[in-house]
C-alpha positions as semicolon CSV with decimal commas, in nm:
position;residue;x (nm);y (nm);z (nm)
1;X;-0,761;-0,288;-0,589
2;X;-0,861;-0,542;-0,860
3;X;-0,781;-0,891;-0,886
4;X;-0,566;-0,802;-1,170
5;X;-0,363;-0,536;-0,996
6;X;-0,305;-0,799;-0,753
7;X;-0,201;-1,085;-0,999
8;X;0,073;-0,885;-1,152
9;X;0,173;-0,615;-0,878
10;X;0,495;-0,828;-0,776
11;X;0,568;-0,870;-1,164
12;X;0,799;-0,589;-1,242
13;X;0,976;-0,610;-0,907
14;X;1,069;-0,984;-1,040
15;X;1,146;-0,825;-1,356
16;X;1,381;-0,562;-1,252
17;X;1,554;-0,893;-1,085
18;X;1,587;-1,070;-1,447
19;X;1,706;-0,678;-1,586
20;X;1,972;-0,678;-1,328
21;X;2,125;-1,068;-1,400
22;X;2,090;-1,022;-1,758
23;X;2,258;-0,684;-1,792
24;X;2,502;-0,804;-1,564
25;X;2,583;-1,076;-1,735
26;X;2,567;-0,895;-2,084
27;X;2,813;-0,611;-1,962
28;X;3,063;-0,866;-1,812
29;X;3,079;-1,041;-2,201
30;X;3,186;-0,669;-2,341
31;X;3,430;-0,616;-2,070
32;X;3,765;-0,553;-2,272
33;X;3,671;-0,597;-2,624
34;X;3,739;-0,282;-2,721
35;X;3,762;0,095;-2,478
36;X;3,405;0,122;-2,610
37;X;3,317;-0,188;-2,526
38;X;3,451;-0,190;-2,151
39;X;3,263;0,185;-2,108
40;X;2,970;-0,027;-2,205
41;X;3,038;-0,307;-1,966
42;X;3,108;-0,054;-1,700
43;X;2,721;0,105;-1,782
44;X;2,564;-0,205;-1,817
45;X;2,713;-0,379;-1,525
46;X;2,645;-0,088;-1,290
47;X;2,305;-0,095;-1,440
48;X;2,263;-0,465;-1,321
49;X;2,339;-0,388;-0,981
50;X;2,135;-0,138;-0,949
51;X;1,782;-0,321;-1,097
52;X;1,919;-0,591;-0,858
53;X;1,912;-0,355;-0,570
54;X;1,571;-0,189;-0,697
55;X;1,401;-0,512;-0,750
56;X;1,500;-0,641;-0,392
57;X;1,425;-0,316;-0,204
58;X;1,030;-0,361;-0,414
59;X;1,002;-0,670;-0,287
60;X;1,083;-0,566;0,059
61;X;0,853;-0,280;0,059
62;X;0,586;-0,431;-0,129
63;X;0,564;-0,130;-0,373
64;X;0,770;0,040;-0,667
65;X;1,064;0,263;-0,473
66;X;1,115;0,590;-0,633
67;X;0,905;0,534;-0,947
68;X;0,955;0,823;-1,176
69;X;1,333;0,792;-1,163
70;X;1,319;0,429;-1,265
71;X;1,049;0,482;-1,539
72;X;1,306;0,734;-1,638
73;X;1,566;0,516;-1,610
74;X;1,396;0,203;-1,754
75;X;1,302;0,417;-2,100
76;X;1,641;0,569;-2,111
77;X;1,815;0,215;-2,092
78;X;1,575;0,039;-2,351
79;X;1,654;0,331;-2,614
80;X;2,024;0,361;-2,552
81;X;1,980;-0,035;-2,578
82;X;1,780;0,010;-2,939
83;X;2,026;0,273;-3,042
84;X;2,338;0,019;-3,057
85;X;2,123;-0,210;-3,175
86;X;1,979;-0,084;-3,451
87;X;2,343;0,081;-3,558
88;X;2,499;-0,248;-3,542
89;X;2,713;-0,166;-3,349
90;X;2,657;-0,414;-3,059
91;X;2,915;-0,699;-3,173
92;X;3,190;-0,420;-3,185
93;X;3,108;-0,343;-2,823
94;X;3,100;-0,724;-2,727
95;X;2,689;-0,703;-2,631
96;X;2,526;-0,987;-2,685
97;X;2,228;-0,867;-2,892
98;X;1,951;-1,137;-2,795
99;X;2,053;-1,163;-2,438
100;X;2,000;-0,745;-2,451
101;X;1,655;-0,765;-2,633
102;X;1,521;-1,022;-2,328
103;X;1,702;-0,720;-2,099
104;X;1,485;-0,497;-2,256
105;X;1,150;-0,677;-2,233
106;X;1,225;-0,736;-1,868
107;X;1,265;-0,333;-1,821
108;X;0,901;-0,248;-2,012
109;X;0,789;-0,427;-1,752
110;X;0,951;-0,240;-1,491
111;X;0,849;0,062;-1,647
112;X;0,473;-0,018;-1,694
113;X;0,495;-0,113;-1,284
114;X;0,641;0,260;-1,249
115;X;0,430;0,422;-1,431
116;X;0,110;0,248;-1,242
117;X;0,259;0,326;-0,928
118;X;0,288;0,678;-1,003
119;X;-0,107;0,678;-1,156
120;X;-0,163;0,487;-0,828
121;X;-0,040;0,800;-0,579
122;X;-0,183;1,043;-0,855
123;X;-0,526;0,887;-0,758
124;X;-0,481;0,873;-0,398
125;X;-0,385;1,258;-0,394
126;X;-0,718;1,306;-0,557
127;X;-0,929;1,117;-0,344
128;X;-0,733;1,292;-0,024
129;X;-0,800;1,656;-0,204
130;X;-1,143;1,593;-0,280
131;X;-1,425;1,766;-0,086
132;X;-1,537;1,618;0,253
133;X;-1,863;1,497;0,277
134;X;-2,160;1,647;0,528
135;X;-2,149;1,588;0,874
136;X;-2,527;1,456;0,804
137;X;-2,373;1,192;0,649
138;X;-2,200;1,027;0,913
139;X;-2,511;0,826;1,072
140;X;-2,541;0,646;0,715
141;X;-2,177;0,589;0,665
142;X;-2,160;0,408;1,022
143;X;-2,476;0,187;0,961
144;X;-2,308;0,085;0,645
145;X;-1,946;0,008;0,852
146;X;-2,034;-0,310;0,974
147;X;-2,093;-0,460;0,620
148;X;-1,816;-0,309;0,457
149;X;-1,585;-0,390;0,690
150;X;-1,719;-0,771;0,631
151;X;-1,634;-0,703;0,249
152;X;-1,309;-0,503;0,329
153;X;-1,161;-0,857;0,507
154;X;-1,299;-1,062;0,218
155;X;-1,152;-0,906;-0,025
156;X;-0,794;-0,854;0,170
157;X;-0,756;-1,273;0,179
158;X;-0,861;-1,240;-0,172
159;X;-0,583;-1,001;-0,253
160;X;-0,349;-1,200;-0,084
161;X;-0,409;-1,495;-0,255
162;X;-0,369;-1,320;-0,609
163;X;-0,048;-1,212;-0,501
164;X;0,026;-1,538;-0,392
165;X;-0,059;-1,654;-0,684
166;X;0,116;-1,357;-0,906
167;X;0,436;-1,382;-0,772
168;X;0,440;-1,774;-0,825
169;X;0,367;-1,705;-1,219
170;X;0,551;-1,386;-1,226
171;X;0,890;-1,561;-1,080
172;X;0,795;-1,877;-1,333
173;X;0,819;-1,604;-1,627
174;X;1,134;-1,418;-1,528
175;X;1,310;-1,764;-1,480
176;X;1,180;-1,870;-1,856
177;X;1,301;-1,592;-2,009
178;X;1,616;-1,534;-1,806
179;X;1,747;-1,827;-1,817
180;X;1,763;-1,871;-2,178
181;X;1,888;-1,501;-2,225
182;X;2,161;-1,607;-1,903
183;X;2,287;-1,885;-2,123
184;X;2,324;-1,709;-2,428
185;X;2,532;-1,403;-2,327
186;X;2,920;-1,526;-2,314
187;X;2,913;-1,555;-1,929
188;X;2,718;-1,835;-2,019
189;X;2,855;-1,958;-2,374
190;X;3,140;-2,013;-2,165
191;X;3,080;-2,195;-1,855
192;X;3,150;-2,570;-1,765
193;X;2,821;-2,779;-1,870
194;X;2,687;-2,939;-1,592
195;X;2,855;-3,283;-1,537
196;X;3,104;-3,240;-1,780
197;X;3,372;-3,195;-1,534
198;X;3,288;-3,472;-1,347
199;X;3,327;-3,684;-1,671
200;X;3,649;-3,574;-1,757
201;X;3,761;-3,675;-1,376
202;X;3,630;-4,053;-1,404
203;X;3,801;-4,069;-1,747
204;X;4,156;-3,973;-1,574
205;X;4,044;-4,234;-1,372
């Protein structure tokens, strides 16, 4: 596994994480503005929940759960997204548009982490279908063990500190471009600034 692979392999669980608050957050705004709108609300919100639950259940496992139903899933969400988009018909429905866009970035990304995890198994079925080497060749592959294995252990606490590293910068991204996306969907428009309640409590005083 390259150092890349390792960087980024915690990136589109994060992601899906961002997907879920975002849509969640989105579809709660169009709840009730119109019996379009709350169909919408009801899609998006159950959408949320269920990147939440994918993203958490990746993390867990340490690899992409069921990834051709959520690369599926993932495309199918960014076009229907698009679609209302590009109609204009996203302020009838009460979707925010921008907070929907960051939504959609955050779901490429779970989609590109599906669709390497499925190139990922399609390699490792090849490798375990491929023809077995000689029985001659077992002498040379067991004076050879002992280095390897030396490299093998290297390059595990190498791995592990890219993904240390990854999901540090990967968590730093999702938080960058959630958070903006959070307080720009009218979930957010809405809430009580921070302080501001307190103020109005010392001026009673």
């Amino acid at each position: 596994m390259s150092a890349l692979t390792d960087l980024t392999r915690s990136w589109p669980m994060f992601a899906a994480l961002g997907a879920g608050l975002v849509l969640t957050a989105v579809g709660a705004g169009a709840l009730g503005a119109t019996a379009w709108g709350t169909a919408a609300a009801v899609a998006l919100v159950g959408s949320g929940v269920a990147a939440l639950g994918w993203g958490v259940a990746a993390l867990r496992a340490g690899r992409a759960p069921a990834p051709r139903g959520t690369l599926v899933v993932s495309l199918g969400i960014i076009a229907a997204s698009g679609a209302v988009i590009a109609s204009g018909a996203a302020p009838d429905l009460g979707v925010s548009v921008l907070p929907m866009l960051a939504a959609d970035v955050f779901l490429v990304a779970v989609a590109f982490g599906a669709a390497a995890a499925l190139r990922s198994r399609r390699v490792e079925r090849a490798d375990a279908a491929g023809p077995r080497r000689a029985d001659a060749s077992g002498p040379r592959r067991a004076d050879a063990a002992g280095p390897r294995r030396a490299d093998a252990s290297g390059g595990r606490r190498s791995g592990a500190r890219a993904s240390t590293i990854g999901m540090l910068v990967g968590a730093t991204l999702v938080a960058a471009l959630a958070t903006p996306a959070l307080a720009a969907t009218e979930a957010g428009e809405v809430a009580v600034p921070h302080g501001e309640l307190h103020g109005d409590v010392g001026h009673h005083h």
